[in-house]
Amino acid sequence: MATDYGVDLTNGEGKCFKRIITEGKGSAMPQTGDTVSVHYTGTLLDGSVFDSSVERGELFTFELGQGRVIKGWDTGVATMKKGEKAMLTCKPEYAYGARGSPPKIPPNATLQFEVELFSWKSAADLTDDGCLQKYVVTKGAGWRKPRAPYRVKVKVVQLDDAGATPAADEAETLVDAAEPVSLTLGSGASPTLDMVLPEMAEGEVVRLVASGVSPGHYLRPQLAAGIHMPDDPNDETASRAYLVKLLGWAKVEDVSADKDGSLMAEFVAEGEGYAGEGEGAEVLAEASSDAPLVFDIDAADPNVPAVLDTLARSMAKGAELVVRAAPSAVPDAVREAAGDGVDAFTITASMLAFENEPYETAMNEAQKFEFAGKRKAEGNRLYGAGDYARAAEKYAKALKYFKASATDAAPDAWSSSDDEGDDEGGADADATGPSADEKNNLILTCHLNEAASQLKLADGAAKAVASCSAALQLDSTSLKAWFRRAQGNMALHEYDAAEADFAKVLELDPENKAAAKGIKRAKAFAVKEKKRQKNLYAKMFG
């Protein structure tokens, strides 16, 4: 419907109108998601100007249809052609509503904008120069999308007509006839697909159009790689179009401790139901190279890669994964079975079954002792493998079983042992539960071992001090607890506290040379720290 304001853009609702002042060029108009550049002057109906990009001398840019501007702009600019100048009249519902935008725009104001559309960057333009354009033919399912370094499976087919987008049914038929291709995102095997696929959902079909940008450069090689190169590299006007369908992907993660790529896990099947937590999980694993080796995951088996212990926690029944490992990341037994000259290993694992352990509150004392012993043994294995963070987690898990018991027990009930944890915990526990000495020894050992693990971590000193303090509540004569707490306090720059802890070690063991050296170091560092603080205060207040 046409009025003095122009054409009603709201299907007769009278909320937004457009009157063309200067016709634009061509027939193309910006699409939702495109970034448009305009000049505008905004006025009230009385002609008073409240805002103008023209006066500022700067083009205004925004993403069309994304709610970044008032509704009248998203509606009106979408109908404009390049070079067009138009007057948009926006009723309050398509402007700033009942509240207005004080102090310049009053409540319930009808606004007018003289808008000139200079250009837009298509959301489909992947290269900012029109060299590669993407158009969605069939939307994918769900919201998940792949990312590097996932393994993806795709189908790609070249179209005879680069200028037309086939209907969805026709496109599906064409692309389904192609052979599937697998590649690793981010590997550079196809920079074009590295660019396109992370924005696609499973089952999505897109049309890619590649066109020349300058003489002799029909399609930049780095964009064409992995899809198609022109039949005639000198054909600077030709275009090529392709259909790409994302069939699916397998999640790939760098699971190495240092994130150095020495352990890359590919989850080839997710399994059914809920994931286990690794505790009591039965996993059939095969570490293969020239000489395959098959074994069952077991917490006390030193030949099991520690990474599988970690990954099993996120695997549901029937889940499968493949771990590609450098020689340094696999157990000695695997390397020895493979022989010399093997520079890469592939470990495949399938979750056959798992049984989640009962909650601590549902366990009797015998069960707590048994499960705590298993977690301590796992911690010992991980500590020996250099995985100190996971080792600390295992010791902390073991201590959770006895949290209530440790809190309620009388101080004189605790064992004075400071054993490092070589015993195997609950192996001999009977149904009536462990003795007080057995239980207390296990708790003390886990505190000490957790402290040792935390001291190996860059940010673990405070937790190490806390673990040692807990151990000392159980056994005030534990040399290891006093010594490790001193080490933690040194790392925290608590030199006076460290000196006191080292002194306690000497009191209990007068021949302890390490403690004597520790006292000297603590005193020396304390002097340096006091001098540093004195100089700092002198600069601040001098």
XYZ file of C-alpha atoms in Angstrom:
542
model
C 0.000 0.000 0.000
C 1.392 3.394 -1.048
C 0.996 6.535 1.086
C 2.743 9.893 1.333
C 5.411 7.986 3.201
C 5.834 5.556 0.321
C 5.316 1.793 0.228
C 4.211 -0.047 3.375
C 6.836 -2.717 4.062
C 4.789 -4.377 6.839
C 1.997 -5.970 4.786
C -0.579 -3.305 5.541
C 0.197 -2.933 9.245
C 1.448 0.623 8.706
C 4.559 0.180 10.862
C 7.367 0.873 8.347
C 7.361 2.690 4.986
C 9.914 3.309 2.248
C 9.954 6.095 -0.358
C 12.716 5.882 -2.974
C 14.625 9.126 -3.515
C 17.324 7.799 -5.868
C 17.057 4.479 -7.677
C 19.795 1.943 -7.090
C 21.738 -0.108 -9.633
C 21.131 -3.688 -10.713
C 18.753 -6.095 -9.034
C 20.824 -7.505 -6.165
C 19.848 -6.695 -2.592
C 21.617 -7.568 0.671
C 20.609 -10.733 2.494
C 20.206 -11.569 6.164
C 23.620 -11.748 7.795
C 25.315 -9.494 5.240
C 27.333 -6.563 6.570
C 25.936 -3.383 5.002
C 27.501 0.098 4.805
C 25.191 3.120 4.713
C 25.005 6.846 5.243
C 21.932 8.128 7.067
C 20.312 11.181 8.585
C 17.652 10.640 11.249
C 14.929 13.204 11.956
C 11.760 13.575 13.964
C 8.539 14.360 12.073
C 9.099 18.074 12.783
C 12.336 17.881 10.776
C 14.760 18.201 13.695
C 17.900 16.081 13.202
C 18.842 13.766 16.074
C 21.659 11.797 14.403
C 23.612 11.807 11.129
C 26.514 9.712 9.837
C 26.812 12.235 7.005
C 27.697 14.965 9.499
C 30.241 12.660 11.165
C 31.744 11.814 7.779
C 31.817 8.058 8.520
C 29.807 5.262 6.942
C 27.745 3.223 9.381
C 28.006 -0.581 9.123
C 25.889 -3.314 10.695
C 24.847 -6.933 10.168
C 21.482 -7.041 8.478
C 18.659 -8.963 10.123
C 20.540 -9.692 13.342
C 18.705 -7.230 15.598
C 21.723 -4.926 15.872
C 19.641 -1.894 14.810
C 15.988 -0.859 15.099
C 13.476 -3.136 13.397
C 12.658 -0.525 10.760
C 16.241 -0.549 9.512
C 16.437 -4.354 9.284
C 13.165 -4.266 7.346
C 13.870 -1.309 5.069
C 17.547 -1.779 4.149
C 16.820 -5.374 3.097
C 14.717 -3.954 0.219
C 17.395 -1.572 -1.118
C 19.800 -1.908 -4.040
C 23.378 -0.669 -4.238
C 23.454 3.130 -4.613
C 19.808 3.510 -3.659
C 18.759 6.413 -1.453
C 15.419 6.139 0.327
C 13.370 7.679 3.100
C 12.372 5.173 5.774
C 9.483 6.162 8.037
C 9.370 4.026 11.172
C 6.462 4.026 13.605
C 7.363 3.551 17.314
C 6.949 -0.230 17.117
C 9.706 -0.306 14.461
C 11.798 2.410 16.142
C 12.415 3.021 19.866
C 8.940 2.190 21.171
C 7.153 3.665 24.146
C 10.370 4.498 26.007
C 12.096 6.400 23.214
C 15.827 7.086 23.484
C 16.343 10.107 25.755
C 17.326 12.818 25.513
C 16.998 13.193 21.730
C 14.155 10.798 20.906
C 10.918 11.195 22.907
C 8.596 8.309 23.831
C 6.313 6.890 21.113
C 8.139 8.852 18.392
C 7.735 8.184 14.668
C 11.157 8.578 13.053
C 12.351 9.213 9.513
C 15.728 8.164 8.116
C 17.214 9.211 4.800
C 19.378 6.162 4.058
C 21.837 5.620 1.201
C 23.135 2.078 0.667
C 26.770 2.163 -0.466
C 27.769 -1.503 -0.349
C 27.540 -4.759 1.497
C 29.724 -7.746 2.210
C 27.902 -10.971 1.628
C 27.826 -13.432 4.498
C 28.320 -16.032 1.771
C 31.621 -14.417 0.713
C 34.258 -16.500 2.464
C 37.313 -14.664 1.134
C 36.229 -10.995 1.265
C 36.904 -10.596 -2.461
C 34.209 -12.730 -4.068
C 36.688 -15.479 -4.886
C 34.772 -18.113 -2.937
C 31.050 -17.945 -2.146
C 28.972 -20.372 -0.075
C 25.218 -20.914 -0.350
C 23.241 -23.292 1.867
C 21.147 -25.751 -0.155
C 20.000 -28.053 2.669
C 20.337 -27.167 6.335
C 22.004 -29.686 8.593
C 20.600 -31.348 11.695
C 21.302 -30.086 15.194
C 23.663 -27.400 16.392
C 26.948 -29.301 16.726
C 29.675 -28.553 14.203
C 33.138 -30.033 13.649
C 36.382 -28.251 14.430
C 40.085 -28.899 13.967
C 41.518 -31.491 14.369
C 38.322 -33.569 13.968
C 38.191 -36.280 11.286
C 35.366 -35.444 8.880
C 33.668 -37.423 6.130
C 32.325 -35.463 3.153
C 31.082 -35.836 -0.389
C 32.076 -33.312 -3.079
C 30.803 -33.054 -6.651
C 31.422 -30.413 -9.335
C 28.390 -28.846 -11.016
C 28.132 -28.284 -14.757
C 26.407 -24.915 -14.280
C 28.250 -22.552 -11.957
C 25.506 -19.941 -12.077
C 22.481 -21.851 -10.812
C 21.741 -23.450 -7.462
C 19.933 -26.776 -7.902
C 16.827 -27.582 -5.912
C 17.412 -29.423 -2.642
C 16.176 -32.789 -3.953
C 18.289 -32.533 -7.091
C 21.333 -31.441 -5.086
C 20.965 -34.409 -2.716
C 20.789 -36.800 -5.670
C 23.874 -35.304 -7.302
C 26.065 -35.219 -4.218
C 24.982 -38.630 -2.925
C 26.374 -40.187 -6.108
C 29.886 -39.049 -5.164
C 32.368 -41.178 -3.225
C 32.881 -40.149 0.423
C 36.205 -38.572 1.364
C 37.761 -38.407 4.844
C 40.186 -35.729 5.997
C 41.465 -34.069 9.147
C 40.242 -30.514 9.619
C 43.084 -28.035 9.863
C 45.606 -30.381 8.274
C 45.830 -28.314 5.082
C 44.720 -31.227 2.889
C 41.988 -28.882 1.642
C 42.195 -25.287 2.858
C 38.836 -24.656 1.198
C 37.138 -27.342 3.249
C 39.088 -26.250 6.337
C 37.314 -22.917 5.876
C 33.841 -24.219 5.024
C 33.214 -27.328 7.131
C 33.504 -25.787 10.645
C 30.380 -23.757 9.800
C 28.331 -26.781 8.688
C 26.111 -29.139 10.670
C 25.770 -32.862 10.041
C 23.899 -33.608 6.812
C 24.181 -30.032 5.527
C 24.629 -29.463 1.789
C 26.199 -26.250 0.479
C 27.015 -24.891 -2.954
C 30.487 -23.366 -3.348
C 31.193 -21.005 -6.226
C 34.831 -20.232 -7.085
C 35.557 -17.475 -9.577
C 38.570 -15.572 -10.940
C 39.819 -12.379 -9.357
C 42.602 -11.258 -11.696
C 44.302 -12.315 -14.986
C 46.162 -15.576 -14.560
C 44.536 -16.293 -11.198
C 41.339 -18.137 -11.971
C 41.247 -19.526 -8.445
C 43.868 -19.043 -5.813
C 45.644 -22.411 -5.461
C 45.403 -22.427 -1.679
C 41.609 -22.274 -1.976
C 41.308 -24.792 -4.791
C 43.553 -27.395 -3.191
C 41.713 -30.556 -2.350
C 38.629 -29.854 -4.463
C 39.415 -29.065 -8.086
C 41.838 -27.098 -10.224
C 40.670 -25.392 -13.433
C 41.024 -27.228 -16.711
C 42.526 -24.081 -18.179
C 44.516 -21.996 -15.661
C 44.524 -19.095 -18.127
C 40.735 -18.933 -18.241
C 40.307 -15.844 -16.078
C 36.552 -15.500 -16.546
C 35.365 -19.032 -15.848
C 33.783 -20.100 -12.589
C 33.429 -23.465 -10.964
C 30.663 -24.588 -8.628
C 30.633 -27.535 -6.239
C 28.208 -29.268 -3.934
C 29.631 -30.287 -0.563
C 27.782 -32.525 1.895
C 29.012 -33.091 5.433
C 28.259 -36.710 6.296
C 29.638 -36.658 9.824
C 32.785 -36.537 11.899
C 34.764 -38.195 14.649
C 35.895 -36.036 17.558
C 39.680 -35.801 17.835
C 41.481 -34.367 20.863
C 45.078 -33.870 21.911
C 45.121 -35.817 25.179
C 48.845 -35.529 25.859
C 49.805 -33.924 29.163
C 51.837 -31.194 27.434
C 49.417 -30.796 24.490
C 52.298 -31.534 22.130
C 50.447 -33.901 19.805
C 52.161 -37.021 21.141
C 48.762 -38.522 22.011
C 45.850 -37.843 19.657
C 42.556 -39.594 20.499
C 39.876 -40.113 17.848
C 36.425 -41.066 19.156
C 35.101 -43.219 16.323
C 31.927 -44.371 18.140
C 30.142 -42.702 21.048
C 28.493 -45.818 22.468
C 25.117 -46.112 24.148
C 23.769 -44.851 27.444
C 25.772 -42.870 29.949
C 29.529 -42.704 30.171
C 31.341 -44.501 32.939
C 33.842 -42.930 35.266
C 36.694 -45.289 34.571
C 36.461 -46.926 37.996
C 36.060 -50.673 37.545
C 35.852 -50.317 33.750
C 36.634 -53.295 31.582
C 38.241 -52.121 28.342
C 39.661 -54.263 25.583
C 42.615 -52.351 24.157
C 44.952 -53.191 21.326
C 48.251 -51.387 20.945
C 49.320 -52.178 17.427
C 52.298 -51.534 15.201
C 54.295 -54.290 13.574
C 53.627 -56.471 16.612
C 50.107 -56.140 18.086
C 49.650 -56.467 21.820
C 46.248 -57.065 23.382
C 45.544 -56.467 27.054
C 42.737 -55.585 29.451
C 42.665 -52.273 31.275
C 43.478 -52.789 34.940
C 44.318 -50.059 37.419
C 47.371 -51.877 38.729
C 48.782 -52.906 35.323
C 51.936 -50.845 34.608
C 51.730 -51.775 30.914
C 48.490 -49.839 30.393
C 48.954 -46.352 28.898
C 47.867 -43.866 31.552
C 45.911 -41.963 28.904
C 43.472 -44.870 28.550
C 42.750 -44.673 32.257
C 41.762 -41.045 31.708
C 39.780 -41.588 28.520
C 37.832 -44.539 29.914
C 36.080 -42.134 32.269
C 34.294 -40.511 29.298
C 33.453 -43.710 27.413
C 29.987 -45.256 27.387
C 29.387 -48.939 26.742
C 30.174 -49.695 23.105
C 32.272 -46.547 22.670
C 35.381 -46.880 20.543
C 38.401 -44.658 20.239
C 41.731 -44.675 18.464
C 44.799 -43.128 20.093
C 47.767 -42.287 17.878
C 50.821 -42.189 20.086
C 54.475 -41.264 19.796
C 56.891 -43.920 21.164
C 57.570 -41.810 24.242
C 53.885 -41.945 25.177
C 53.411 -45.735 25.267
C 54.453 -48.229 27.973
C 57.811 -49.979 27.782
C 56.153 -53.348 27.162
C 54.424 -52.021 24.049
C 57.639 -50.606 22.607
C 59.525 -53.812 23.374
C 56.843 -55.945 21.718
C 56.948 -53.773 18.606
C 60.720 -53.842 18.296
C 63.104 -51.151 17.108
C 62.374 -48.690 14.325
C 58.695 -48.041 15.114
C 58.066 -44.298 15.247
C 54.281 -44.292 15.764
C 51.736 -46.470 17.539
C 47.994 -46.842 17.180
C 46.023 -47.890 20.246
C 42.393 -48.859 19.662
C 40.046 -49.289 22.607
C 36.434 -50.386 22.980
C 34.395 -50.075 26.163
C 32.967 -53.540 26.795
C 31.364 -52.847 30.147
C 31.734 -50.866 33.317
C 30.254 -50.930 36.752
C 30.022 -47.653 38.602
C 31.026 -47.970 42.211
C 28.451 -47.161 44.917
C 28.365 -43.756 46.585
C 30.598 -43.363 49.623
C 27.575 -42.893 51.891
C 26.234 -46.297 50.810
C 29.478 -48.171 51.560
C 30.408 -50.052 54.693
C 33.885 -49.723 56.169
C 35.211 -52.757 54.303
C 34.035 -51.375 50.943
C 35.499 -47.946 51.657
C 38.825 -49.516 52.526
C 38.770 -51.655 49.362
C 37.929 -48.837 46.952
C 40.283 -46.376 48.647
C 43.092 -48.904 48.289
C 42.373 -49.241 44.573
C 42.406 -45.478 44.055
C 45.696 -45.216 45.961
C 47.232 -47.940 43.776
C 46.081 -46.064 40.673
C 47.622 -42.896 42.074
C 50.920 -44.698 42.652
C 50.925 -45.929 39.047
C 50.159 -42.484 37.659
C 52.809 -40.879 39.882
C 55.362 -43.367 38.598
C 54.348 -42.499 35.036
C 54.861 -38.784 35.700
C 51.150 -37.888 35.512
C 51.172 -35.965 38.780
C 47.898 -34.099 38.287
C 45.906 -37.309 37.762
C 47.805 -38.978 40.600
C 46.752 -36.186 42.964
C 43.143 -36.668 41.845
C 43.314 -40.388 42.654
C 44.709 -39.795 46.147
C 42.042 -37.152 46.796
C 39.395 -39.608 45.593
C 40.707 -42.239 48.007
C 40.492 -39.778 50.897
C 36.845 -38.983 50.136
C 35.859 -42.482 51.239
C 37.088 -41.770 54.756
C 36.192 -38.114 55.063
C 33.597 -38.708 57.757
C 35.730 -41.310 59.517
C 38.793 -39.051 59.577
C 36.738 -36.183 60.980
C 35.140 -38.207 63.745
C 38.126 -40.277 64.857
C 39.979 -39.459 68.053
C 43.563 -38.161 67.623
C 45.106 -41.005 69.606
C 43.537 -43.548 67.263
C 45.771 -42.666 64.350
C 48.756 -44.711 63.317
C 52.205 -43.125 63.571
C 53.336 -44.742 60.319
C 54.671 -42.490 57.563
C 54.831 -45.263 54.970
C 55.096 -44.018 51.403
C 52.259 -46.184 50.211
C 53.909 -49.352 48.934
C 51.185 -51.517 50.471
C 48.208 -52.385 48.316
C 45.471 -51.086 50.585
C 42.344 -53.195 50.878
C 43.547 -56.449 49.351
C 43.261 -58.312 52.668
C 40.275 -56.464 54.142
C 37.478 -58.735 55.316
C 33.751 -58.062 55.483
C 33.997 -56.807 59.053
C 36.137 -53.900 57.922
C 39.785 -52.984 58.357
C 41.440 -52.465 61.690
C 41.879 -48.920 62.959
C 45.608 -49.093 62.260
C 45.054 -50.286 58.681
C 42.512 -47.575 57.951
C 44.511 -44.790 59.553
C 47.688 -45.855 57.771
C 45.900 -45.722 54.407
C 44.479 -42.259 55.069
C 47.847 -40.926 56.214
C 49.621 -42.403 53.198
C 47.140 -40.826 50.775
C 47.609 -37.396 52.384
C 51.382 -37.727 52.068
C 51.240 -38.975 48.488
C 48.796 -36.264 47.466
C 51.216 -33.695 48.883
C 54.099 -35.257 46.944
C 52.038 -35.058 43.737
C 50.993 -31.445 44.321
C 54.613 -30.414 44.914
C 55.366 -31.588 41.365
C 52.776 -29.191 39.926
C 53.404 -25.521 39.202
C 50.385 -24.367 41.210
C 50.165 -27.155 43.771
C 52.141 -25.756 46.714
C 49.132 -24.491 48.673
C 47.314 -27.824 48.304
C 50.481 -29.653 49.322
C 50.688 -27.591 52.520
C 47.026 -28.363 53.260
C 47.550 -32.097 52.679
C 50.565 -32.144 54.992
C 48.674 -30.249 57.683
C 45.909 -32.861 57.479
C 48.510 -35.614 57.767
C 50.043 -33.968 60.840
C 46.653 -33.959 62.544
C 46.797 -37.734 62.220
C 50.469 -38.192 63.083
C 52.411 -35.283 64.529
C 55.671 -37.253 64.235
C 55.529 -37.833 60.461
C 58.876 -36.677 59.061
C 57.518 -36.684 55.510
C 54.584 -34.474 56.459
C 56.836 -31.894 58.156
C 59.404 -31.970 55.353
C 56.886 -31.716 52.489
C 55.024 -28.934 54.244
C 58.331 -27.096 54.527
C 58.852 -27.561 50.781
C 55.376 -26.206 50.095
C 55.946 -23.174 52.304
C 59.225 -22.463 50.520
C 57.372 -22.474 47.192
C 54.801 -20.078 48.669
C 57.605 -17.768 49.912
C 56.531 -18.414 53.514
C 60.140 -18.686 54.637
C 59.607 -18.346 58.393
C 57.007 -21.124 58.324
C 59.302 -23.264 56.176
C 62.185 -22.778 58.622
C 59.953 -23.850 61.511
C 58.883 -26.996 59.628
C 62.467 -27.914 58.748
C 63.414 -27.359 62.389
C 60.696 -29.812 63.459
C 62.217 -32.422 61.124
C 65.603 -31.916 62.815
C 63.979 -32.204 66.216
C 62.569 -35.596 65.237
C 65.655 -36.669 63.263
C 68.802 -34.741 64.322
C 70.878 -36.403 61.566
C 68.604 -35.241 58.725
C 70.995 -33.354 56.421
C 68.269 -32.273 53.975
C 66.397 -30.512 56.775
C 69.575 -28.766 57.953
C 70.192 -27.476 54.441
C 66.540 -26.451 54.243
C 66.871 -24.274 57.328
C 69.868 -22.459 55.839
C 68.002 -21.888 52.553
C 64.891 -20.646 54.352
C 66.929 -18.172 56.434
C 68.812 -16.907 53.384
C 65.624 -16.390 51.393
C 63.955 -14.691 54.365
C 66.812 -12.162 54.554
C 66.544 -11.474 50.818
C 62.783 -11.058 51.048
C 62.993 -8.608 53.956
C 65.615 -6.586 52.087
C 63.447 -6.536 48.967
C 60.428 -5.339 50.926
C 62.502 -2.662 52.692
C 63.710 -1.289 49.352
C 60.173 -1.396 47.972
C 58.747 0.593 50.870
C 61.617 3.073 50.625
C 60.695 3.786 47.004
C 57.004 4.088 47.830
C 57.316 6.388 50.823
C 60.820 7.846 50.512
